[in-house]
mmCIF file of C-alpha atoms in Angstrom:
data_model
loop_
_atom_site.group_PDB
_atom_site.id
_atom_site.type_symbol
_atom_site.label_atom_id
_atom_site.label_comp_id
_atom_site.label_asym_id
_atom_site.label_seq_id
_atom_site.Cartn_x
_atom_site.Cartn_y
_atom_site.Cartn_z
ATOM 1 C CA MET S 1 -37.117 6.025 19.328
ATOM 2 C CA LEU S 2 -33.503 5.506 19.363
ATOM 3 C CA GLU S 3 -31.521 7.045 22.004
ATOM 4 C CA THR S 4 -29.219 10.351 20.510
ATOM 5 C CA SER S 5 -25.958 8.288 20.425
ATOM 6 C CA ALA S 6 -27.543 5.338 18.896
ATOM 7 C CA ARG S 7 -29.512 7.385 16.214
ATOM 8 C CA LEU S 8 -26.198 9.127 15.311
ATOM 9 C CA LEU S 9 -24.550 5.973 14.442
ATOM 10 C CA ARG S 10 -27.650 4.776 12.364
ATOM 11 C CA LEU S 11 -27.422 8.341 10.756
ATOM 12 C CA LEU S 12 -24.084 8.036 9.790
ATOM 13 C CA ALA S 13 -24.470 3.775 8.767
ATOM 14 C CA LEU S 14 -27.337 5.288 6.216
ATOM 15 C CA LEU S 15 -25.317 7.944 4.903
ATOM 16 C CA GLN S 16 -22.088 5.690 4.394
ATOM 17 C CA SER S 17 -24.433 2.755 2.813
ATOM 18 C CA ARG S 18 -25.386 5.041 -0.546
ATOM 19 C CA ARG S 19 -24.625 8.251 -2.144
ATOM 20 C CA ASP S 20 -27.590 10.134 -1.842
ATOM 21 C CA TRP S 21 -30.463 10.621 0.873
ATOM 22 C CA GLN S 22 -33.218 12.565 1.158
ATOM 23 C CA GLY S 23 -34.355 14.311 4.352
ATOM 24 C CA SER S 24 -37.735 12.923 4.335
ATOM 25 C CA GLU S 25 -36.182 9.345 3.604
ATOM 26 C CA LEU S 26 -33.594 9.378 6.510
ATOM 27 C CA ALA S 27 -36.372 10.567 8.846
ATOM 28 C CA ASP S 28 -38.551 7.708 7.804
ATOM 29 C CA GLU S 29 -35.648 5.215 8.403
ATOM 30 C CA LEU S 30 -35.013 6.848 12.091
ATOM 31 C CA GLN S 31 -38.401 7.091 12.675
ATOM 32 C CA ILE S 32 -37.846 11.010 13.515
ATOM 33 C CA SER S 33 -39.112 14.185 12.164
ATOM 34 C CA PRO S 34 -37.187 15.907 9.498
ATOM 35 C CA ARG S 35 -36.213 18.737 12.103
ATOM 36 C CA THR S 36 -34.525 16.060 14.179
ATOM 37 C CA VAL S 37 -32.280 15.188 11.117
ATOM 38 C CA ARG S 38 -31.227 18.094 10.204
ATOM 39 C CA ARG S 39 -29.835 18.480 14.010
ATOM 40 C CA ASP S 40 -28.008 15.263 13.863
ATOM 41 C CA VAL S 41 -26.587 16.050 10.759
ATOM 42 C CA ASP S 42 -25.338 19.071 12.241
ATOM 43 C CA ARG S 43 -24.084 16.892 15.001
ATOM 44 C CA LEU S 44 -22.096 14.891 12.754
ATOM 45 C CA ARG S 45 -20.539 17.552 11.349
ATOM 46 C CA GLU S 46 -19.239 18.839 14.333
ATOM 47 C CA LEU S 47 -17.679 15.303 14.610
ATOM 48 C CA GLY S 48 -15.747 15.982 11.647
ATOM 49 C CA TYR S 49 -18.027 13.979 9.619
ATOM 50 C CA PRO S 50 -18.658 16.234 6.239
ATOM 51 C CA VAL S 51 -22.274 16.078 5.131
ATOM 52 C CA ASN S 52 -22.915 18.183 2.437
ATOM 53 C CA ALA S 53 -27.139 19.527 1.999
ATOM 54 C CA THR S 54 -28.589 20.856 -0.801
ATOM 55 C CA THR S 55 -31.655 23.063 -0.121
ATOM 56 C CA GLY S 56 -35.287 23.194 -1.322
ATOM 57 C CA SER S 57 -38.344 21.037 -1.159
ATOM 58 C CA PHE S 58 -36.470 18.054 -2.479
ATOM 59 C CA GLY S 59 -33.595 18.752 -0.256
ATOM 60 C CA GLY S 60 -30.857 15.859 0.516
ATOM 61 C CA TYR S 61 -27.888 14.895 2.409
ATOM 62 C CA ARG S 62 -24.445 13.161 0.924
ATOM 63 C CA LEU S 63 -21.388 12.098 2.959
ATOM 64 C CA GLY S 64 -18.653 13.867 1.593
ATOM 65 C CA ALA S 65 -14.659 14.204 1.836
ATOM 66 C CA GLY S 66 -13.438 16.210 4.390
ATOM 67 C CA ALA S 67 -9.725 16.999 5.208
ATOM 68 C CA GLU S 68 -9.440 14.777 8.088
ATOM 69 C CA LEU S 69 -10.089 11.267 8.571
ATOM 70 C CA PRO S 70 -13.296 11.039 10.881
ATOM 71 C CA PRO S 71 -13.990 7.405 12.538
ATOM 72 C CA LEU S 72 -15.469 5.023 9.835
ATOM 73 C CA LEU S 73 -18.498 2.928 10.676
ATOM 74 C CA LEU S 74 -18.199 -0.851 9.583
ATOM 75 C CA ASP S 75 -20.617 -3.799 10.023
ATOM 76 C CA ASP S 76 -19.532 -7.054 11.338
ATOM 77 C CA ASN S 77 -18.552 -8.375 8.008
ATOM 78 C CA GLU S 78 -16.655 -5.512 7.178
ATOM 79 C CA ALA S 79 -14.604 -5.455 9.821
ATOM 80 C CA VAL S 80 -13.978 -8.593 9.907
ATOM 81 C CA ALA S 81 -13.262 -8.151 5.679
ATOM 82 C CA VAL S 82 -10.770 -5.605 6.928
ATOM 83 C CA ALA S 83 -8.825 -6.902 9.783
ATOM 84 C CA ALA S 84 -8.595 -10.400 7.825
ATOM 85 C CA ALA S 85 -6.798 -8.018 4.762
ATOM 86 C CA LEU S 86 -4.620 -6.402 7.108
ATOM 87 C CA ARG S 87 -3.485 -9.679 8.763
ATOM 88 C CA THR S 88 -2.742 -11.756 6.003
ATOM 89 C CA ASN S 89 -2.127 -9.375 3.267
ATOM 90 C CA ALA S 90 -0.597 -6.504 4.319
ATOM 91 C CA VAL S 91 0.597 -4.104 1.727
ATOM 92 C CA THR S 92 3.977 -4.508 0.346
ATOM 93 C CA GLY S 93 6.343 -2.088 1.514
ATOM 94 C CA LEU S 94 3.746 -0.640 3.867
ATOM 95 C CA GLU S 95 3.571 -3.586 6.720
ATOM 96 C CA GLU S 96 4.438 -1.587 9.589
ATOM 97 C CA VAL S 97 1.884 1.226 8.539
ATOM 98 C CA SER S 98 -0.708 -1.861 8.053
ATOM 99 C CA LEU S 99 -0.205 -3.598 11.287
ATOM 100 C CA ARG S 100 -0.686 -0.113 12.930
ATOM 101 C CA ALA S 101 -3.922 0.156 11.671
ATOM 102 C CA LEU S 102 -4.553 -3.524 12.444
ATOM 103 C CA LEU S 103 -3.991 -2.969 16.152
ATOM 104 C CA LYS S 104 -5.902 0.253 16.330
ATOM 105 C CA LEU S 105 -9.060 -1.823 14.698
ATOM 106 C CA GLU S 106 -8.601 -4.634 16.828
ATOM 107 C CA GLN S 107 -8.472 -2.506 20.185
ATOM 108 C CA VAL S 108 -12.195 -1.179 19.233
ATOM 109 C CA LEU S 109 -13.773 -4.494 18.123
ATOM 110 C CA PRO S 110 -16.406 -5.523 20.078
ATOM 111 C CA SER S 111 -16.160 -9.536 21.731
ATOM 112 C CA ARG S 112 -17.667 -11.142 19.249
ATOM 113 C CA LEU S 113 -15.908 -9.824 16.438
ATOM 114 C CA ARG S 114 -12.360 -9.928 18.151
ATOM 115 C CA HIS S 115 -13.068 -13.624 18.586
ATOM 116 C CA ARG S 116 -13.304 -13.949 14.843
ATOM 117 C CA VAL S 117 -10.381 -11.804 13.541
ATOM 118 C CA SER S 118 -8.302 -13.829 16.403
ATOM 119 C CA ALA S 119 -8.880 -17.145 14.674
ATOM 120 C CA LEU S 120 -6.853 -15.420 11.516
ATOM 121 C CA GLU S 121 -3.584 -15.831 13.713
ATOM 122 C CA GLN S 122 -3.849 -19.770 12.825
ATOM 123 C CA VAL S 123 -3.532 -18.808 8.835
ATOM 124 C CA GLU S 124 0.134 -18.844 7.819
ATOM 125 C CA SER S 125 1.500 -17.088 4.893
ATOM 126 C CA VAL S 126 4.205 -18.098 2.507
ATOM 127 C CA PRO S 127 7.549 -16.875 3.606
ATOM 128 C CA ARG S 128 9.216 -14.351 1.815
ATOM 129 C CA ASP S 129 12.749 -14.942 0.331
ATOM 130 C CA SER S 130 14.066 -11.263 1.217
ATOM 131 C CA PRO S 131 12.008 -8.224 3.092
ATOM 132 C CA ALA S 132 9.939 -5.664 0.745
ATOM 133 C CA PRO S 133 11.637 -2.526 0.535
ATOM 134 C CA ALA S 134 10.057 0.264 2.542
ATOM 135 C CA LEU S 135 7.776 2.178 0.883
ATOM 136 C CA ASP S 136 6.876 5.870 1.405
ATOM 137 C CA PRO S 137 2.951 6.192 1.392
ATOM 138 C CA GLU S 138 2.860 9.620 0.241
ATOM 139 C CA LEU S 139 5.223 9.069 -2.697
ATOM 140 C CA LEU S 140 3.031 5.853 -3.789
ATOM 141 C CA SER S 141 -0.168 8.679 -3.459
ATOM 142 C CA THR S 142 1.514 11.112 -5.524
ATOM 143 C CA LEU S 143 2.614 8.502 -8.296
ATOM 144 C CA ALA S 144 -1.074 7.225 -8.255
ATOM 145 C CA ALA S 145 -2.468 10.750 -8.875
ATOM 146 C CA ALA S 146 -0.101 11.310 -11.716
ATOM 147 C CA CYS S 147 -1.216 8.145 -13.397
ATOM 148 C CA ARG S 148 -4.859 9.340 -12.980
ATOM 149 C CA ASP S 149 -4.832 12.812 -13.504
ATOM 150 C CA SER S 150 -1.896 12.282 -16.732
ATOM 151 C CA ASP S 151 0.069 14.391 -15.494
ATOM 152 C CA THR S 152 4.193 14.657 -16.136
ATOM 153 C CA LEU S 153 6.626 13.543 -13.675
ATOM 154 C CA ARG S 154 10.174 14.931 -13.289
ATOM 155 C CA PHE S 155 12.327 13.144 -10.455
ATOM 156 C CA ASP S 156 15.813 11.686 -9.983
ATOM 157 C CA TYR S 157 16.039 7.797 -9.816
ATOM 158 C CA GLN S 158 18.903 5.771 -8.608
ATOM 159 C CA ALA S 159 20.186 2.795 -10.743
ATOM 160 C CA HIS S 160 21.016 -0.859 -9.107
ATOM 161 C CA ASP S 161 25.086 0.589 -9.548
ATOM 162 C CA GLY S 162 23.651 3.892 -7.199
ATOM 163 C CA THR S 163 23.859 5.992 -9.884
ATOM 164 C CA ALA S 164 21.270 8.751 -9.943
ATOM 165 C CA THR S 165 19.725 10.273 -13.314
ATOM 166 C CA ARG S 166 17.396 12.525 -13.827
ATOM 167 C CA ARG S 167 14.150 11.144 -15.760
ATOM 168 C CA ARG S 168 10.913 13.182 -17.371
ATOM 169 C CA VAL S 169 8.190 10.557 -17.696
ATOM 170 C CA GLU S 170 4.573 10.056 -18.385
ATOM 171 C CA PRO S 171 3.429 7.848 -15.833
ATOM 172 C CA HIS S 172 0.735 5.259 -16.780
ATOM 173 C CA ARG S 173 0.424 2.536 -14.151
ATOM 174 C CA LEU S 174 1.629 1.419 -10.349
ATOM 175 C CA VAL S 175 2.424 -2.542 -10.521
ATOM 176 C CA ASN S 176 3.149 -4.584 -7.144
ATOM 177 C CA TRP S 177 5.272 -7.253 -8.286
ATOM 178 C CA GLY S 178 7.811 -9.460 -6.587
ATOM 179 C CA ARG S 179 7.534 -7.438 -3.087
ATOM 180 C CA ARG S 180 8.319 -4.688 -4.866
ATOM 181 C CA TRP S 181 6.355 -1.625 -6.670
ATOM 182 C CA TYR S 182 7.320 -0.186 -10.237
ATOM 183 C CA LEU S 183 5.984 2.896 -11.873
ATOM 184 C CA VAL S 184 5.366 2.046 -15.510
ATOM 185 C CA ALA S 185 5.710 5.046 -17.758
ATOM 186 C CA TRP S 186 6.708 6.834 -21.100
ATOM 187 C CA ASP S 187 9.939 7.640 -20.861
ATOM 188 C CA ALA S 188 9.577 11.065 -22.590
ATOM 189 C CA ASP S 189 13.459 11.524 -23.488
ATOM 190 C CA LYS S 190 14.098 8.153 -24.516
ATOM 191 C CA GLN S 191 11.009 7.739 -26.407
ATOM 192 C CA ASP S 192 10.343 4.090 -24.576
ATOM 193 C CA TRP S 193 8.457 2.642 -21.963
ATOM 194 C CA ARG S 194 10.179 2.360 -18.810
ATOM 195 C CA SER S 195 9.579 0.308 -15.358
ATOM 196 C CA PHE S 196 11.048 2.111 -12.402
ATOM 197 C CA ARG S 197 11.234 0.755 -9.170
ATOM 198 C CA VAL S 198 9.409 3.531 -6.590
ATOM 199 C CA ASP S 199 11.753 2.725 -3.733
ATOM 200 C CA ARG S 200 14.735 4.164 -5.920
ATOM 201 C CA ILE S 201 12.515 6.999 -6.939
ATOM 202 C CA THR S 202 13.084 10.296 -5.316
ATOM 203 C CA PRO S 203 9.722 12.393 -4.244
ATOM 204 C CA PRO S 204 8.854 14.309 -7.379
ATOM 205 C CA GLN S 205 8.208 18.277 -6.102
ATOM 206 C CA PRO S 206 5.348 20.061 -7.724
ATOM 207 C CA PRO S 207 4.244 21.510 -9.928
ATOM 208 C CA PHE S 208 3.665 18.966 -12.130
ATOM 209 C CA GLY S 209 2.842 18.988 -15.763
ATOM 210 C CA PRO S 210 2.124 19.473 -18.510
ATOM 211 C CA ARG S 211 -0.900 16.855 -19.038
ATOM 212 C CA PHE S 212 -0.259 14.455 -21.879
ATOM 213 C CA THR S 213 -2.700 12.195 -23.855
ATOM 214 C CA PRO S 214 -2.113 8.534 -22.149
ATOM 215 C CA ARG S 215 -0.794 5.453 -24.069
ATOM 216 C CA ASP S 216 -2.063 1.823 -24.128
ATOM 217 C CA LEU S 217 0.076 -1.078 -22.549
ATOM 218 C CA ASP S 218 -0.666 -3.682 -20.558
ATOM 219 C CA ALA S 219 1.357 -2.833 -17.276
ATOM 220 C CA THR S 220 1.537 -5.859 -15.773
ATOM 221 C CA THR S 221 2.538 -7.734 -18.583
ATOM 222 C CA TYR S 222 5.224 -5.510 -19.286
ATOM 223 C CA VAL S 223 6.597 -5.421 -15.911
ATOM 224 C CA ALA S 224 6.614 -9.367 -16.143
ATOM 225 C CA SER S 225 8.546 -9.412 -18.941
ATOM 226 C CA ARG S 226 10.877 -7.392 -17.582
ATOM 227 C CA VAL S 227 11.333 -7.746 -13.944
ATOM 228 C CA THR S 228 10.498 -11.551 -13.292
ATOM 229 C CA GLN S 229 12.818 -13.110 -16.103
ATOM 230 C CA ALA S 230 15.645 -11.125 -14.958
ATOM 231 C CA ALA S 231 15.738 -12.938 -11.251
ATOM 232 C CA TRP S 232 15.353 -16.526 -12.891
ATOM 233 C CA ARG S 233 18.394 -18.202 -12.714
ATOM 234 C CA PHE S 234 17.562 -20.327 -16.401
ATOM 235 C CA GLN S 235 15.493 -18.586 -19.085
ATOM 236 C CA ALA S 236 14.084 -20.419 -21.259
ATOM 237 C CA ARG S 237 12.548 -20.295 -24.926
ATOM 238 C CA VAL S 238 10.328 -22.749 -26.036
ATOM 239 C CA ARG S 239 8.615 -23.593 -29.561
ATOM 240 C CA VAL S 240 5.006 -24.428 -28.465
ATOM 241 C CA HIS S 241 3.121 -25.940 -31.380
ATOM 242 C CA ALA S 242 -0.356 -24.648 -30.695
ATOM 243 C CA PRO S 243 -1.765 -21.047 -31.253
ATOM 244 C CA ALA S 244 -0.671 -18.556 -28.821
ATOM 245 C CA ASP S 245 -4.105 -17.581 -27.717
ATOM 246 C CA ALA S 246 -4.446 -21.034 -26.562
ATOM 247 C CA VAL S 247 -1.068 -21.362 -24.803
ATOM 248 C CA ALA S 248 -1.999 -17.551 -23.074
ATOM 249 C CA ALA S 249 -4.633 -18.971 -21.893
ATOM 250 C CA ARG S 250 -2.935 -21.367 -19.580
ATOM 251 C CA ILE S 251 -0.501 -19.293 -18.196
ATOM 252 C CA HIS S 252 -0.151 -16.281 -15.856
ATOM 253 C CA ALA S 253 1.782 -13.469 -16.385
ATOM 254 C CA ALA S 254 4.068 -14.277 -13.769
ATOM 255 C CA ILE S 255 5.004 -17.436 -15.884
ATOM 256 C CA GLY S 256 6.220 -15.787 -18.985
ATOM 257 C CA THR S 257 4.873 -14.572 -21.978
ATOM 258 C CA VAL S 258 3.562 -15.849 -25.413
ATOM 259 C CA GLU S 259 4.837 -14.623 -29.001
ATOM 260 C CA ALA S 260 2.842 -16.053 -31.813
ATOM 261 C CA VAL S 261 4.961 -16.987 -34.880
ATOM 262 C CA ASP S 262 1.893 -17.930 -37.152
ATOM 263 C CA ASP S 263 -1.406 -19.318 -36.448
ATOM 264 C CA THR S 264 -0.700 -22.750 -35.002
ATOM 265 C CA THR S 265 2.574 -22.379 -33.464
ATOM 266 C CA CYS S 266 4.154 -19.732 -31.037
ATOM 267 C CA GLU S 267 7.167 -19.154 -28.802
ATOM 268 C CA LEU S 268 7.019 -18.997 -24.978
ATOM 269 C CA VAL S 269 9.642 -16.923 -23.428
ATOM 270 C CA THR S 270 9.632 -18.264 -19.687
ATOM 271 C CA GLY S 271 12.275 -18.974 -16.738
ATOM 272 C CA SER S 272 12.749 -20.856 -13.422
ATOM 273 C CA ASP S 273 15.604 -21.470 -10.541
ATOM 274 C CA SER S 274 15.298 -25.150 -11.594
ATOM 275 C CA VAL S 275 15.343 -26.584 -14.696
ATOM 276 C CA GLU S 276 13.286 -29.599 -12.838
ATOM 277 C CA THR S 277 10.436 -27.496 -12.024
ATOM 278 C CA LEU S 278 10.548 -25.879 -15.948
ATOM 279 C CA ALA S 279 10.608 -29.343 -17.705
ATOM 280 C CA VAL S 280 7.564 -30.458 -15.337
ATOM 281 C CA TRP S 281 5.889 -27.266 -15.920
ATOM 282 C CA ILE S 282 6.456 -26.870 -20.060
ATOM 283 C CA GLY S 283 5.177 -30.574 -20.113
ATOM 284 C CA MET S 284 1.677 -29.657 -18.134
ATOM 285 C CA LEU S 285 0.608 -27.371 -20.913
ATOM 286 C CA GLY S 286 -0.585 -30.163 -23.085
ATOM 287 C CA TYR S 287 0.810 -29.368 -26.161
ATOM 288 C CA ASP S 288 3.996 -30.514 -28.326
ATOM 289 C CA PHE S 289 7.011 -28.152 -27.801
ATOM 290 C CA GLU S 290 10.894 -27.974 -28.892
ATOM 291 C CA VAL S 291 13.366 -26.814 -26.288
ATOM 292 C CA THR S 292 16.026 -25.070 -27.510
ATOM 293 C CA SER S 293 17.616 -23.202 -24.861
ATOM 294 C CA PRO S 294 19.499 -23.059 -22.400
ATOM 295 C CA PRO S 295 21.137 -26.155 -22.330
ATOM 296 C CA GLU S 296 20.781 -27.214 -18.963
ATOM 297 C CA LEU S 297 17.151 -27.784 -19.779
ATOM 298 C CA VAL S 298 17.973 -29.285 -23.301
ATOM 299 C CA GLU S 299 19.679 -31.790 -21.620
ATOM 300 C CA HIS S 300 17.336 -32.185 -18.612
ATOM 301 C CA VAL S 301 14.220 -33.056 -21.337
ATOM 302 C CA ARG S 302 16.333 -35.664 -23.340
ATOM 303 C CA SER S 303 17.359 -37.404 -20.099
ATOM 304 C CA LEU S 304 13.542 -37.374 -18.944
ATOM 305 C CA ALA S 305 12.367 -38.554 -22.294
ATOM 306 C CA ALA S 306 14.737 -42.036 -21.842
ATOM 307 C CA ARG S 307 13.248 -42.156 -18.645
ATOM 308 C CA TYR S 308 9.543 -41.771 -19.660
ATOM 309 C CA ALA S 309 10.020 -44.290 -22.473
ATOM 310 C CA ARG S 310 11.736 -46.824 -20.590
ATOM 311 C CA ALA S 311 8.948 -46.469 -17.911
ATOM 312 C CA VAL S 312 6.539 -48.005 -20.940
ATOM 313 C CA GLN S 313 8.489 -50.396 -22.394
ATOM 314 C CA ASP S 314 6.480 -53.814 -23.120
#
């Protein structure tokens, strides 16, 4: 039979492993009596774990959500996975909070796991060209809840020129893109979709509402088309001689957007900080294409065409 402390940890692990347990099932797993199960459940509640119970001959137990965050019990692989995520992919705008969580986790890891996690220090991340704006975790949670619950929000929004305006929106989705967080929402006053940088939103004050009927929109593609292209030095519109679905299957939303012209032709709206990168990437699509803008890309493709022609001369 397990000692009390070890048994409590085992009981907690069982409760976290699945939604519902009958008392008799827990007793069999722990090799104890149902009465001891009840006492151990009471001990867990005293430690801050909200274990909900139902009465009757088939009464059961369920680990619920409480007002405070009690300690979590993770197995070896889960602990390493959490540490790896915090170390190599800290949440954009919440890097400091992620680092604090990682330090707390590493302090309580047993030596066998600490060794596995320390190996992640050798992992290198791609350098970012600029730091992410600081993010308010409470604001992010508020916006996410409003998206989930379809609650109308009112907030002050600071534009890039520093001017602030009052906005009334129906929040749709939060999108993390290019080191920033965006709220994609239907602007109730302008009657159109808009994307708002979360770091420029003044936290809305309750009460929220009224409730609204959600609309359909691919939020990631919307942000990609409005935000990513604005940051490119060169923006291009390319006529591709292939169906739109075939071209769209070859690109990511971060690369550009595809607009159908007819069943066999589409236009690709894309961009880059260099025409050299654009020319190479468009050539890798594997379809015939025509470039009309920008002039720098047209000239570079013409130069490449001549160079390639010379390369295969007999």
